[in-house]
mmCIF file of C-alpha atoms and ligand atoms in Angstrom:
data_model
loop_
_atom_site.group_PDB
_atom_site.id
_atom_site.type_symbol
_atom_site.label_atom_id
_atom_site.label_comp_id
_atom_site.label_asym_id
_atom_site.label_seq_id
_atom_site.Cartn_x
_atom_site.Cartn_y
_atom_site.Cartn_z
ATOM 1 C CA MET A 84 0.000 0.000 0.000
ATOM 2 C CA THR A 85 1.446 3.355 -1.004
ATOM 3 C CA THR A 86 0.182 6.913 -0.755
ATOM 4 C CA LEU A 87 2.434 8.057 -3.613
ATOM 5 C CA PHE A 88 1.205 8.655 -7.152
ATOM 6 C CA PRO A 89 2.245 5.652 -9.229
ATOM 7 C CA THR A 90 4.236 7.857 -11.648
ATOM 8 C CA TYR A 91 7.237 5.524 -11.553
ATOM 9 C CA LYS A 92 7.480 1.831 -12.303
ATOM 10 C CA ARG A 93 9.713 0.935 -9.376
ATOM 11 C CA PHE A 94 12.054 -2.006 -9.011
ATOM 12 C CA ASN A 95 11.968 -3.982 -5.804
ATOM 13 C CA LEU A 96 14.841 -2.200 -4.059
ATOM 14 C CA SER A 97 14.832 0.116 -1.041
ATOM 15 C CA VAL A 98 18.135 1.829 -0.365
ATOM 16 C CA GLU A 99 19.510 1.929 3.156
ATOM 17 C CA ARG A 100 22.805 3.675 2.447
ATOM 18 C CA ALA A 101 25.256 4.375 -0.378
ATOM 19 C CA SER A 102 28.899 5.290 -0.797
ATOM 20 C CA GLY A 103 31.039 5.631 -3.941
ATOM 21 C CA THR A 104 29.794 3.140 -6.567
ATOM 22 C CA ILE A 105 28.121 0.934 -3.938
ATOM 23 C CA VAL A 106 24.470 0.994 -2.860
ATOM 24 C CA GLU A 107 23.234 -1.126 0.045
ATOM 25 C CA ASP A 108 19.580 -2.116 0.411
ATOM 26 C CA THR A 109 17.460 -2.521 3.547
ATOM 27 C CA ASN A 110 18.329 -6.258 3.641
ATOM 28 C CA GLY A 111 22.057 -5.560 3.665
ATOM 29 C CA LYS A 112 22.557 -6.676 0.056
ATOM 30 C CA THR A 113 25.002 -4.534 -1.952
ATOM 31 C CA TYR A 114 24.859 -3.401 -5.566
ATOM 32 C CA LEU A 115 27.285 -1.831 -8.016
ATOM 33 C CA ASP A 116 25.538 1.338 -9.172
ATOM 34 C CA PHE A 117 26.004 1.788 -12.934
ATOM 35 C CA GLY A 118 23.046 4.189 -13.145
ATOM 36 C CA ALA A 119 24.294 6.721 -10.571
ATOM 37 C CA GLY A 120 20.760 7.977 -9.912
ATOM 38 C CA ILE A 121 20.325 8.560 -13.692
ATOM 39 C CA GLY A 122 23.647 10.284 -14.212
ATOM 40 C CA VAL A 123 23.367 12.379 -11.059
ATOM 41 C CA CYS A 124 25.931 10.996 -8.607
ATOM 42 C CA SER A 125 28.826 11.403 -11.010
ATOM 43 C CA LEU A 126 31.415 11.583 -8.247
ATOM 44 C CA GLY A 127 29.856 8.542 -6.598
ATOM 45 C CA HIS A 128 27.510 8.555 -3.629
ATOM 46 C CA ARG A 129 28.421 10.948 -0.806
ATOM 47 C CA HIS A 130 31.701 12.113 -2.315
ATOM 48 C CA PRO A 131 33.767 13.401 0.643
ATOM 49 C CA ASP A 132 34.519 16.823 -0.943
ATOM 50 C CA VAL A 133 30.842 17.441 -1.682
ATOM 51 C CA GLN A 134 29.794 16.178 1.738
ATOM 52 C CA GLN A 135 32.278 18.486 3.417
ATOM 53 C CA ALA A 136 31.121 21.481 1.365
ATOM 54 C CA LEU A 137 27.513 20.737 2.325
ATOM 55 C CA GLU A 138 28.315 20.267 6.001
ATOM 56 C CA SER A 139 30.227 23.511 6.064
ATOM 57 C CA GLN A 140 27.377 25.406 4.339
ATOM 58 C CA LEU A 141 24.856 23.858 6.750
ATOM 59 C CA ASN A 142 26.692 25.625 9.544
ATOM 60 C CA THR A 143 26.559 29.067 7.934
ATOM 61 C CA TYR A 144 23.202 29.705 6.231
ATOM 62 C CA TRP A 145 20.726 27.749 4.086
ATOM 63 C CA HIS A 146 18.672 30.278 2.210
ATOM 64 C CA VAL A 147 18.292 34.047 1.942
ATOM 65 C CA SER A 148 16.468 34.655 -1.399
ATOM 66 C CA ASN A 149 17.699 36.195 -4.604
ATOM 67 C CA LEU A 150 16.887 39.688 -3.365
ATOM 68 C CA TYR A 151 20.456 39.782 -2.043
ATOM 69 C CA HIS A 152 23.894 39.069 -3.510
ATOM 70 C CA ASN A 153 25.088 35.502 -3.368
ATOM 71 C CA PRO A 154 28.874 35.050 -3.685
ATOM 72 C CA ILE A 155 28.677 31.253 -4.045
ATOM 73 C CA GLN A 156 26.424 31.645 -7.092
ATOM 74 C CA GLU A 157 29.080 33.892 -8.631
ATOM 75 C CA LYS A 158 31.760 31.271 -8.028
ATOM 76 C CA VAL A 159 29.767 28.412 -9.543
ATOM 77 C CA ALA A 160 28.789 30.605 -12.498
ATOM 78 C CA ASP A 161 32.485 31.484 -13.024
ATOM 79 C CA ALA A 162 33.429 27.815 -13.134
ATOM 80 C CA LEU A 163 30.658 27.072 -15.674
ATOM 81 C CA ILE A 164 31.636 30.016 -17.856
ATOM 82 C CA ARG A 165 35.351 29.274 -17.805
ATOM 83 C CA ASN A 166 34.559 25.799 -19.119
ATOM 84 C CA SER A 167 31.936 26.623 -21.751
ATOM 85 C CA SER A 168 31.039 29.026 -24.549
ATOM 86 C CA GLY A 169 28.698 30.938 -22.218
ATOM 87 C CA ASP A 170 29.132 34.283 -20.457
ATOM 88 C CA GLN A 171 26.393 34.317 -17.833
ATOM 89 C CA VAL A 172 24.276 31.881 -15.860
ATOM 90 C CA PHE A 173 20.752 31.568 -14.479
ATOM 91 C CA PHE A 174 20.317 29.026 -11.667
ATOM 92 C CA CYS A 175 17.250 26.881 -11.109
ATOM 93 C CA ASN A 176 16.519 23.466 -9.600
ATOM 94 C CA SER A 177 16.250 20.848 -12.341
ATOM 95 C CA GLY A 178 16.787 19.991 -15.980
ATOM 96 C CA THR A 179 13.284 20.805 -17.083
ATOM 97 C CA GLU A 180 13.491 24.201 -15.361
ATOM 98 C CA ALA A 181 16.795 24.963 -17.078
ATOM 99 C CA ASN A 182 15.144 24.180 -20.409
ATOM 100 C CA GLU A 183 12.116 26.357 -19.572
ATOM 101 C CA ALA A 184 14.515 29.229 -18.885
ATOM 102 C CA ALA A 185 16.264 28.543 -22.207
ATOM 103 C CA ILE A 186 12.997 28.518 -24.160
ATOM 104 C CA LYS A 187 11.877 31.786 -22.552
ATOM 105 C CA LEU A 188 15.267 33.418 -23.167
ATOM 106 C CA ALA A 189 15.376 32.300 -26.813
ATOM 107 C CA ARG A 190 11.887 33.660 -27.490
ATOM 108 C CA LYS A 191 12.485 36.931 -25.678
ATOM 109 C CA ALA A 192 15.928 37.577 -27.175
ATOM 110 C CA THR A 193 14.912 36.865 -30.773
ATOM 111 C CA GLY A 194 11.342 38.130 -30.711
ATOM 112 C CA LYS A 195 10.518 34.926 -32.617
ATOM 113 C CA HIS A 196 8.534 32.003 -31.266
ATOM 114 C CA LYS A 197 9.214 28.774 -33.170
ATOM 115 C CA ILE A 198 11.373 26.066 -31.668
ATOM 116 C CA ILE A 199 12.790 23.127 -33.577
ATOM 117 C CA SER A 200 13.893 20.058 -31.657
ATOM 118 C CA PHE A 201 14.400 16.415 -32.616
ATOM 119 C CA GLU A 202 12.498 13.167 -32.756
ATOM 120 C CA GLN A 203 13.259 10.885 -29.799
ATOM 121 C CA SER A 204 14.661 13.837 -27.856
ATOM 122 C CA PHE A 205 14.018 14.342 -24.156
ATOM 123 C CA HIS A 206 13.963 17.771 -22.531
ATOM 124 C CA GLY A 207 11.742 17.378 -19.454
ATOM 125 C CA ARG A 208 8.175 17.170 -18.198
ATOM 126 C CA THR A 209 6.918 20.733 -17.676
ATOM 127 C CA PHE A 210 4.834 22.257 -20.470
ATOM 128 C CA GLY A 211 7.612 24.008 -22.402
ATOM 129 C CA ALA A 212 10.196 21.245 -22.047
ATOM 130 C CA MET A 213 7.522 18.605 -22.684
ATOM 131 C CA ALA A 214 6.494 20.391 -25.884
ATOM 132 C CA ALA A 215 10.168 20.386 -26.940
ATOM 133 C CA THR A 216 10.408 16.645 -26.280
ATOM 134 C CA GLY A 217 9.968 14.772 -29.569
ATOM 135 C CA GLN A 218 8.145 11.757 -28.151
ATOM 136 C CA GLU A 219 4.434 11.263 -28.663
ATOM 137 C CA LYS A 220 4.095 9.043 -25.587
ATOM 138 C CA ILE A 221 5.255 11.907 -23.348
ATOM 139 C CA HIS A 222 2.657 14.335 -24.809
ATOM 140 C CA SER A 223 -0.210 11.886 -24.673
ATOM 141 C CA GLY A 224 -3.185 12.874 -22.517
ATOM 142 C CA PHE A 225 -2.077 16.432 -21.781
ATOM 143 C CA GLY A 226 -4.161 18.285 -24.327
ATOM 144 C CA PRO A 227 -2.758 20.714 -26.882
ATOM 145 C CA MET A 228 1.010 21.226 -26.613
ATOM 146 C CA LEU A 229 2.420 24.774 -26.537
ATOM 147 C CA GLU A 230 2.368 26.410 -29.909
ATOM 148 C CA GLY A 231 5.417 26.725 -32.142
ATOM 149 C CA PHE A 232 7.245 23.424 -31.527
ATOM 150 C CA SER A 233 8.244 21.021 -34.283
ATOM 151 C CA TYR A 234 10.491 17.963 -34.494
ATOM 152 C CA ALA A 235 13.018 16.990 -37.145
ATOM 153 C CA PRO A 236 14.521 13.507 -37.512
ATOM 154 C CA PHE A 237 17.869 13.486 -35.647
ATOM 155 C CA ASN A 238 20.963 13.990 -37.846
ATOM 156 C CA ASP A 239 18.809 14.984 -40.863
ATOM 157 C CA ILE A 240 19.949 18.436 -42.023
ATOM 158 C CA ASP A 241 17.449 18.628 -44.896
ATOM 159 C CA ALA A 242 14.572 18.183 -42.469
ATOM 160 C CA VAL A 243 15.880 21.069 -40.334
ATOM 161 C CA LYS A 244 16.251 23.223 -43.489
ATOM 162 C CA GLN A 245 12.626 22.553 -44.311
ATOM 163 C CA ALA A 246 11.444 23.335 -40.782
ATOM 164 C CA ILE A 247 13.333 26.644 -40.384
ATOM 165 C CA ASP A 248 11.517 29.844 -41.312
ATOM 166 C CA ASN A 249 11.508 33.531 -40.353
ATOM 167 C CA ASP A 250 9.712 32.780 -37.084
ATOM 168 C CA THR A 251 12.279 30.240 -35.858
ATOM 169 C CA ALA A 252 13.921 31.349 -32.611
ATOM 170 C CA VAL A 253 16.071 28.365 -31.679
ATOM 171 C CA VAL A 254 17.129 24.823 -32.499
ATOM 172 C CA MET A 255 17.337 22.684 -29.362
ATOM 173 C CA MET A 256 19.361 19.491 -29.277
ATOM 174 C CA GLU A 257 21.125 16.871 -27.187
ATOM 175 C CA MET A 258 24.600 16.030 -28.537
ATOM 176 C CA ILE A 259 23.906 12.466 -27.379
ATOM 177 C CA GLN A 260 20.233 11.646 -26.976
ATOM 178 C CA GLY A 261 20.096 10.012 -23.549
ATOM 179 C CA GLU A 262 16.540 8.893 -22.825
ATOM 180 C CA GLY A 263 16.001 8.410 -26.563
ATOM 181 C CA GLY A 264 18.584 5.609 -26.771
ATOM 182 C CA ILE A 265 22.192 6.933 -26.784
ATOM 183 C CA HIS A 266 22.040 8.351 -30.300
ATOM 184 C CA ILE A 267 25.114 10.460 -31.072
ATOM 185 C CA ALA A 268 24.993 13.648 -33.161
ATOM 186 C CA ASP A 269 26.879 13.258 -36.410
ATOM 187 C CA PRO A 270 29.777 15.809 -36.629
ATOM 188 C CA GLU A 271 28.933 16.713 -40.218
ATOM 189 C CA PHE A 272 25.294 17.292 -39.267
ATOM 190 C CA VAL A 273 26.348 19.549 -36.384
ATOM 191 C CA GLN A 274 28.628 21.551 -38.695
ATOM 192 C CA GLU A 275 25.851 22.088 -41.213
ATOM 193 C CA LEU A 276 23.390 22.923 -38.457
ATOM 194 C CA VAL A 277 25.710 25.647 -37.107
ATOM 195 C CA GLN A 278 25.887 27.198 -40.608
ATOM 196 C CA LEU A 279 22.155 26.952 -41.095
ATOM 197 C CA CYS A 280 21.405 28.606 -37.760
ATOM 198 C CA ARG A 281 23.891 31.395 -38.458
ATOM 199 C CA GLN A 282 22.437 32.091 -41.920
ATOM 200 C CA ASN A 283 18.907 32.317 -40.507
ATOM 201 C CA ASP A 284 19.588 34.211 -37.272
ATOM 202 C CA VAL A 285 18.482 31.182 -35.303
ATOM 203 C CA LEU A 286 19.986 30.411 -31.889
ATOM 204 C CA LEU A 287 21.532 27.032 -31.086
ATOM 205 C CA MET A 288 20.715 25.586 -27.706
ATOM 206 C CA VAL A 289 22.331 22.423 -26.394
ATOM 207 C CA ASP A 290 20.650 20.403 -23.647
ATOM 208 C CA GLU A 291 23.570 19.040 -21.603
ATOM 209 C CA VAL A 292 21.448 17.941 -18.656
ATOM 210 C CA GLN A 293 22.590 14.324 -19.039
ATOM 211 C CA THR A 294 25.763 14.681 -21.153
ATOM 212 C CA GLY A 295 27.354 17.595 -19.267
ATOM 213 C CA ILE A 296 29.635 17.925 -16.240
ATOM 214 C CA GLY A 297 32.307 15.537 -17.471
ATOM 215 C CA ARG A 298 30.100 12.587 -18.436
ATOM 216 C CA THR A 299 31.659 12.195 -21.908
ATOM 217 C CA GLY A 300 35.235 13.127 -20.938
ATOM 218 C CA LYS A 301 34.798 16.860 -21.669
ATOM 219 C CA PRO A 302 33.115 19.449 -19.440
ATOM 220 C CA PHE A 303 30.226 19.461 -21.953
ATOM 221 C CA ALA A 304 29.587 16.993 -24.782
ATOM 222 C CA TYR A 305 29.306 19.744 -27.440
ATOM 223 C CA GLN A 306 33.056 20.316 -26.902
ATOM 224 C CA HIS A 307 33.724 17.141 -28.910
ATOM 225 C CA TYR A 308 32.460 19.162 -31.892
ATOM 226 C CA SER A 309 33.550 22.533 -33.221
ATOM 227 C CA VAL A 310 30.469 24.429 -32.148
ATOM 228 C CA SER A 311 29.882 27.297 -29.768
ATOM 229 C CA PRO A 312 26.239 27.104 -28.608
ATOM 230 C CA ASP A 313 24.307 30.242 -27.684
ATOM 231 C CA ILE A 314 22.586 28.495 -24.781
ATOM 232 C CA ILE A 315 23.597 25.436 -22.716
ATOM 233 C CA THR A 316 21.475 23.786 -20.038
ATOM 234 C CA SER A 317 22.805 21.694 -17.169
ATOM 235 C CA ALA A 318 21.376 19.852 -14.155
ATOM 236 C CA LYS A 319 21.629 16.168 -13.119
ATOM 237 C CA ALA A 320 25.327 15.780 -12.159
ATOM 238 C CA LEU A 321 25.831 19.449 -11.329
ATOM 239 C CA GLY A 322 25.004 18.908 -7.630
ATOM 240 C CA ASN A 323 26.016 15.226 -7.360
ATOM 241 C CA GLY A 324 22.636 14.476 -5.754
ATOM 242 C CA VAL A 325 21.599 17.891 -4.491
ATOM 243 C CA PRO A 326 18.900 19.344 -6.802
ATOM 244 C CA VAL A 327 20.259 22.137 -9.006
ATOM 245 C CA GLY A 328 19.946 23.313 -12.594
ATOM 246 C CA ALA A 329 21.630 26.003 -14.665
ATOM 247 C CA MET A 330 21.113 27.812 -17.924
ATOM 248 C CA ILE A 331 24.307 29.227 -19.427
ATOM 249 C CA ALA A 332 24.093 31.749 -22.268
ATOM 250 C CA LYS A 333 26.238 34.013 -24.384
ATOM 251 C CA GLU A 334 26.855 37.694 -23.738
ATOM 252 C CA SER A 335 24.684 38.658 -26.738
ATOM 253 C CA LEU A 336 21.605 37.371 -24.843
ATOM 254 C CA HIS A 337 22.415 39.247 -21.646
ATOM 255 C CA ASP A 338 19.906 42.068 -22.036
ATOM 256 C CA ALA A 339 16.927 39.841 -22.819
ATOM 257 C CA PHE A 340 16.683 38.633 -19.215
ATOM 258 C CA GLY A 341 16.400 41.745 -17.043
ATOM 259 C CA PRO A 342 14.812 42.135 -13.609
ATOM 260 C CA GLY A 343 11.356 40.548 -13.634
ATOM 261 C CA SER A 344 11.935 38.451 -16.776
ATOM 262 C CA HIS A 345 12.474 35.204 -14.962
ATOM 263 C CA ALA A 346 13.067 33.924 -11.427
ATOM 264 C CA ALA A 347 13.186 30.889 -9.152
ATOM 265 C CA THR A 348 12.771 31.080 -5.378
ATOM 266 C CA PHE A 349 15.188 28.239 -4.777
ATOM 267 C CA GLY A 350 17.446 28.991 -7.772
ATOM 268 C CA GLY A 351 21.063 29.137 -6.655
ATOM 269 C CA ASN A 352 20.214 27.983 -3.138
ATOM 270 C CA PRO A 353 23.407 28.108 -1.025
ATOM 271 C CA LEU A 354 23.358 24.377 -0.197
ATOM 272 C CA ALA A 355 22.969 23.495 -3.873
ATOM 273 C CA MET A 356 25.708 25.981 -4.786
ATOM 274 C CA ALA A 357 28.082 24.590 -2.159
ATOM 275 C CA ALA A 358 27.618 21.116 -3.649
ATOM 276 C CA ALA A 359 28.000 22.384 -7.233
ATOM 277 C CA GLN A 360 31.143 24.318 -6.385
ATOM 278 C CA ALA A 361 32.778 21.185 -4.942
ATOM 279 C CA VAL A 362 31.640 19.112 -7.945
ATOM 280 C CA LEU A 363 33.007 21.518 -10.551
ATOM 281 C CA LYS A 364 36.305 21.966 -8.730
ATOM 282 C CA HIS A 365 36.761 18.210 -8.941
ATOM 283 C CA VAL A 366 35.376 17.461 -12.411
ATOM 284 C CA PHE A 367 36.656 20.412 -14.455
ATOM 285 C CA GLN A 368 40.289 19.324 -14.290
ATOM 286 C CA ASP A 369 42.187 18.039 -17.297
ATOM 287 C CA ASP A 370 43.598 14.955 -15.593
ATOM 288 C CA PHE A 371 40.199 13.967 -14.163
ATOM 289 C CA LEU A 372 38.493 14.382 -17.548
ATOM 290 C CA GLN A 373 41.318 12.488 -19.238
ATOM 291 C CA GLU A 374 40.691 9.570 -16.882
ATOM 292 C CA VAL A 375 36.965 9.645 -17.650
ATOM 293 C CA ALA A 376 37.775 9.413 -21.357
ATOM 294 C CA GLU A 377 40.183 6.532 -20.763
ATOM 295 C CA LYS A 378 37.742 4.627 -18.559
ATOM 296 C CA GLY A 379 35.063 5.183 -21.188
ATOM 297 C CA THR A 380 37.281 3.730 -23.893
ATOM 298 C CA TYR A 381 38.157 0.794 -21.644
ATOM 299 C CA LEU A 382 34.477 0.113 -20.858
ATOM 300 C CA SER A 383 33.421 0.329 -24.521
ATOM 301 C CA GLN A 384 36.267 -1.862 -25.742
ATOM 302 C CA ARG A 385 35.805 -4.525 -23.074
ATOM 303 C CA LEU A 386 32.045 -4.540 -23.721
ATOM 304 C CA SER A 387 32.553 -4.940 -27.455
ATOM 305 C CA GLU A 388 34.972 -7.805 -26.876
ATOM 306 C CA SER A 389 32.724 -9.642 -24.457
ATOM 307 C CA VAL A 390 29.186 -9.063 -25.780
ATOM 308 C CA GLY A 391 29.621 -7.242 -29.117
ATOM 309 C CA ASN A 392 29.112 -10.366 -31.204
ATOM 310 C CA PHE A 393 26.251 -11.865 -29.173
ATOM 311 C CA SER A 394 23.262 -12.490 -31.426
ATOM 312 C CA GLY A 395 20.996 -10.528 -29.051
ATOM 313 C CA VAL A 396 23.153 -7.383 -29.279
ATOM 314 C CA SER A 397 22.772 -5.119 -32.307
ATOM 315 C CA ALA A 398 25.058 -2.195 -31.381
ATOM 316 C CA ILE A 399 27.197 -0.643 -28.669
ATOM 317 C CA ARG A 400 27.341 3.163 -28.744
ATOM 318 C CA GLY A 401 28.516 5.963 -26.537
ATOM 319 C CA LYS A 402 31.106 8.504 -25.523
ATOM 320 C CA GLY A 403 33.058 8.596 -22.285
ATOM 321 C CA LEU A 404 31.027 6.960 -19.534
ATOM 322 C CA MET A 405 27.669 7.263 -21.330
ATOM 323 C CA ILE A 406 27.102 3.961 -23.064
ATOM 324 C CA GLY A 407 24.198 2.155 -24.682
ATOM 325 C CA ILE A 408 23.942 -1.544 -25.522
ATOM 326 C CA GLU A 409 21.233 -1.917 -28.122
ATOM 327 C CA CYS A 410 19.513 -5.285 -28.066
ATOM 328 C CA HIS A 411 17.024 -6.971 -30.366
ATOM 329 C CA GLN A 412 14.555 -7.428 -27.504
ATOM 330 C CA ASP A 413 12.903 -5.557 -24.667
ATOM 331 C CA VAL A 414 15.611 -5.198 -22.017
ATOM 332 C CA SER A 415 13.442 -4.813 -18.898
ATOM 333 C CA PRO A 416 13.797 -8.500 -17.873
ATOM 334 C CA LEU A 417 17.561 -8.098 -18.260
ATOM 335 C CA VAL A 418 17.633 -4.954 -16.107
ATOM 336 C CA GLY A 419 15.645 -6.854 -13.454
ATOM 337 C CA ARG A 420 17.968 -9.822 -13.592
ATOM 338 C CA LEU A 421 21.071 -7.626 -13.277
ATOM 339 C CA LEU A 422 19.528 -6.000 -10.224
ATOM 340 C CA ASP A 423 19.050 -9.462 -8.696
ATOM 341 C CA GLU A 424 22.713 -10.153 -9.469
ATOM 342 C CA GLY A 425 23.798 -6.925 -7.764
ATOM 343 C CA LEU A 426 24.261 -4.520 -10.699
ATOM 344 C CA LEU A 427 22.096 -1.436 -11.186
ATOM 345 C CA VAL A 428 21.766 -0.351 -14.827
ATOM 346 C CA LEU A 429 19.288 1.847 -16.726
ATOM 347 C CA SER A 430 17.360 1.322 -19.901
ATOM 348 C CA ALA A 431 16.692 3.798 -22.700
ATOM 349 C CA GLY A 432 13.789 3.275 -25.053
ATOM 350 C CA SER A 433 12.630 -0.338 -24.723
ATOM 351 C CA ASN A 434 15.612 -2.186 -26.143
ATOM 352 C CA ILE A 435 18.728 -0.378 -24.962
ATOM 353 C CA ILE A 436 20.678 -0.960 -21.756
ATOM 354 C CA ARG A 437 22.128 2.362 -20.661
ATOM 355 C CA LEU A 438 25.236 2.616 -18.473
ATOM 356 C CA LEU A 439 25.998 5.854 -16.600
ATOM 357 C CA PRO A 440 28.436 4.741 -13.880
ATOM 358 C CA PRO A 441 29.970 7.308 -11.536
ATOM 359 C CA LEU A 442 32.927 9.000 -13.256
ATOM 360 C CA THR A 443 34.977 7.790 -10.275
ATOM 361 C CA VAL A 444 34.279 4.120 -11.124
ATOM 362 C CA SER A 445 37.330 1.819 -10.880
ATOM 363 C CA GLU A 446 38.638 -0.532 -13.560
ATOM 364 C CA LYS A 447 37.886 -3.436 -11.250
ATOM 365 C CA GLU A 448 34.253 -2.316 -10.890
ATOM 366 C CA ILE A 449 34.021 -2.011 -14.677
ATOM 367 C CA ASP A 450 35.348 -5.583 -15.025
ATOM 368 C CA THR A 451 32.776 -6.897 -12.528
ATOM 369 C CA ALA A 452 29.938 -5.108 -14.324
ATOM 370 C CA ILE A 453 31.016 -6.459 -17.712
ATOM 371 C CA GLN A 454 31.168 -9.990 -16.334
ATOM 372 C CA LEU A 455 27.608 -9.681 -14.946
ATOM 373 C CA ILE A 456 26.254 -8.113 -18.161
ATOM 374 C CA GLY A 457 27.950 -10.800 -20.265
ATOM 375 C CA ASP A 458 26.477 -13.619 -18.145
ATOM 376 C CA ALA A 459 22.996 -12.093 -18.223
ATOM 377 C CA LEU A 460 23.081 -11.547 -21.988
ATOM 378 C CA MET A 461 24.406 -15.059 -22.548
ATOM 379 C CA ASP A 462 21.217 -16.506 -21.044
HETATM 380 C C1 LIG B 92 16.839 14.228 -17.291
HETATM 381 C C2 LIG B 92 16.829 15.167 -18.451
HETATM 382 C C3 LIG B 92 16.035 16.328 -18.445
HETATM 383 C C4 LIG B 92 15.066 16.640 -17.325
HETATM 384 O O1 LIG B 92 15.710 16.874 -16.128
HETATM 385 P P1 LIG B 92 14.838 16.915 -14.760
HETATM 386 O O2 LIG B 92 15.838 17.327 -13.738
HETATM 387 O O3 LIG B 92 14.282 15.535 -14.567
HETATM 388 O O4 LIG B 92 13.761 17.914 -14.973
HETATM 389 C C5 LIG B 92 16.142 17.201 -19.513
HETATM 390 N N1 LIG B 92 16.964 16.941 -20.546
HETATM 391 C C6 LIG B 92 17.730 15.840 -20.593
HETATM 392 C C7 LIG B 92 18.643 15.634 -21.748
HETATM 393 C C8 LIG B 92 17.681 14.904 -19.557
HETATM 394 O O5 LIG B 92 18.431 13.799 -19.623
#
């Protein structure tokens, strides 16, 4: 009996405690966590630096409102700007909120209202971000979507050309579609898209909610391409488990968001900022990111060797520590079996196993996970 809305299909696991890559349930059974709370706990559970930053902030103050200056917000914003194409930041509390801010900014700055996004994309569950999400099943039952949204097939430049007109404000994309099945943007497509946007005075907005904060071995996944987005959104891993979101935008958009344009009571909350500051200090370092890239290559290669030629597996895709194993069948029984065996993994779509281990994962943990995945797929 539960008094919660049944909005989630939950696995039979109740967590008692967690540390690093390990989660322990209420029966004392332990699991290797290769989902990291859906790409949130990127430094592992209760990373000591983040914990210390939170404890220290708990002893000073928790909240004062955005009516006053907030030096920690400035510091986190500086770290985001130094590691991206953006020049200023708006803080909020989640991915969908970051995308709402981006949609509002794009419309206000351009004076245009149309938004092009992609089929199988995922941008969140509130009305603007839901409208931007190119998945019918997510719109279903919620009446008319917001006006002005359309969806092009991913990596299809001709479709974007056809969709763009004088009312187009922004093209919104994930460099690697996460929920949609680990589909990677084609570099040539991105290049042509940049040109197309420039020619038509259309902004480019990259949703880095899942791919950002080191997940792919760069601060943001767009940095694998030669592109300089006008707007970037971040959330998930930014607080390593403390709710926080951010919208980062270029200087040219500065004046569109003046006092009264947009706000969030909890945006830039000091506890969230303390966590984010500790996260960014750790993640945005060349040697750390280099290790993420190397571990990603190791994981992909070992996976390909051990399960790549299984008849049930059709493809292995990914970048850094964001990896999808596409199967011919529905993977939910497999995800359930791996949980029984002590490995937490995610799915994407119906037939893709998605791995988002903490970026701090060890080679030994990767080996254990591959062994378990191989055994499960074998059966
Ligand atoms: C998870 C996700 C979101 C939504 O984030 P919430 O914090 O759940 O609102 C938006 N975009 C992408 C790419 C995501 O992966």
